[in-house]
C-alpha positions as a printed NumPy array, in Angstrom:
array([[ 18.756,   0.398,   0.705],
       [ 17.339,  -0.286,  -2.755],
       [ 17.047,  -3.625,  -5.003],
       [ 19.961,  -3.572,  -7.233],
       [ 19.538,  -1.943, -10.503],
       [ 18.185,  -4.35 , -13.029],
       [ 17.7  ,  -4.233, -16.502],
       [ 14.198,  -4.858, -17.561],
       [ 12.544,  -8.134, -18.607],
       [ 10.055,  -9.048, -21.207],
       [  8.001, -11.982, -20.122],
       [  8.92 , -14.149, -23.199],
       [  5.434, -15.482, -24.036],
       [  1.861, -14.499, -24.349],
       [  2.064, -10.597, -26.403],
       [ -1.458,  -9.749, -24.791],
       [  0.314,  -8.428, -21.238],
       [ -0.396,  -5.53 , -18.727],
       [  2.272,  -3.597, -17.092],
       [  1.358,  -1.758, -14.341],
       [  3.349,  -0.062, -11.691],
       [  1.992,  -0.312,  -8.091],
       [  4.832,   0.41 ,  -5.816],
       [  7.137,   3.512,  -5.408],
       [ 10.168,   4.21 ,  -3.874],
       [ 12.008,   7.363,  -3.278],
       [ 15.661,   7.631,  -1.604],
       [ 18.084,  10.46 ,  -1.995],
       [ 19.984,   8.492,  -5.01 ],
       [ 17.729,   6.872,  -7.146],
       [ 13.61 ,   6.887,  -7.711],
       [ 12.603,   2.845,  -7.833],
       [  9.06 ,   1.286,  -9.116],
       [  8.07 ,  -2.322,  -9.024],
       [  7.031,  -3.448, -12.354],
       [  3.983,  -6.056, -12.348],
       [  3.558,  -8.133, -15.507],
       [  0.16 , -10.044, -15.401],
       [ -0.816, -12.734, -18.549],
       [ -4.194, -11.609, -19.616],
       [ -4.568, -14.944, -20.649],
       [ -4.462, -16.663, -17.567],
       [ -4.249, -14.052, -15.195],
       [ -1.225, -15.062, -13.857],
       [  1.807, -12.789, -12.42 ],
       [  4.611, -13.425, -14.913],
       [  7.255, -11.371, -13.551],
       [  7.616,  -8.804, -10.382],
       [ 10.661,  -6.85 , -10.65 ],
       [ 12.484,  -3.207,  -9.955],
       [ 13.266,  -0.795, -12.541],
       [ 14.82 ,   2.102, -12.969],
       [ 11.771,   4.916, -13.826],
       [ 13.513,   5.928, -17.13 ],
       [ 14.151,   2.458, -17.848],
       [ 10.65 ,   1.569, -17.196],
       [  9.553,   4.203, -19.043],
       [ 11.224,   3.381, -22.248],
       [ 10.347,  -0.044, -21.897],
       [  6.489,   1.136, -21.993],
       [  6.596,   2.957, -25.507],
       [  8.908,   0.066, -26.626],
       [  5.98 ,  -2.876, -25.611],
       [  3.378,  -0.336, -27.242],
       [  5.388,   0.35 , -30.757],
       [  5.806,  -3.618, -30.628],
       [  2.102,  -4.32 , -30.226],
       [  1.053,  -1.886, -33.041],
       [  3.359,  -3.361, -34.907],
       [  2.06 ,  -6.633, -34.498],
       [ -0.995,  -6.214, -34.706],
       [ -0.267,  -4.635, -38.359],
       [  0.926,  -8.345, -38.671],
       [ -2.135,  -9.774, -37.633],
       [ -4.43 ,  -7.528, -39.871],
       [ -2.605,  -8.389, -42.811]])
């Protein structure tokens, strides 16, 4: 039995944050990573939880697009 299926979080401070996904799960019904958040700031775990692949996925290119976008911000 899976973790329900949550929808995903944005850890609402620092934009300088790593995503990585260390652990996958496989069951007949659904395909299940846990998503890692860690503040590059202070190294710290900001949020641990399970996604959905597509979900995950999209969230990716959506944190990249925002960070470029961003970072236009900054330049400016």
């Amino acid at each position: 039995m899976g973790p329900p299926d949550l929808k995903p979080i944005f850890y609402q401070g620092h934009l300088d944050i790593i995503i990585s996904f260390i652990l996958w799960q496989s069951s007949p019904k659904t395909k299940i990573k846990e998503r890692k958040a860690q503040d590059l700031q202070t190294g710290r775990e900001c949020t641990t939880l399970y996604v959905r692949e597509s979900i995950a996925v999209r969230e990716m290119r959506e944190l990249r697009e925002h960070k470029m976008r961003t970072a236009h911000l900054r330049e400016a």
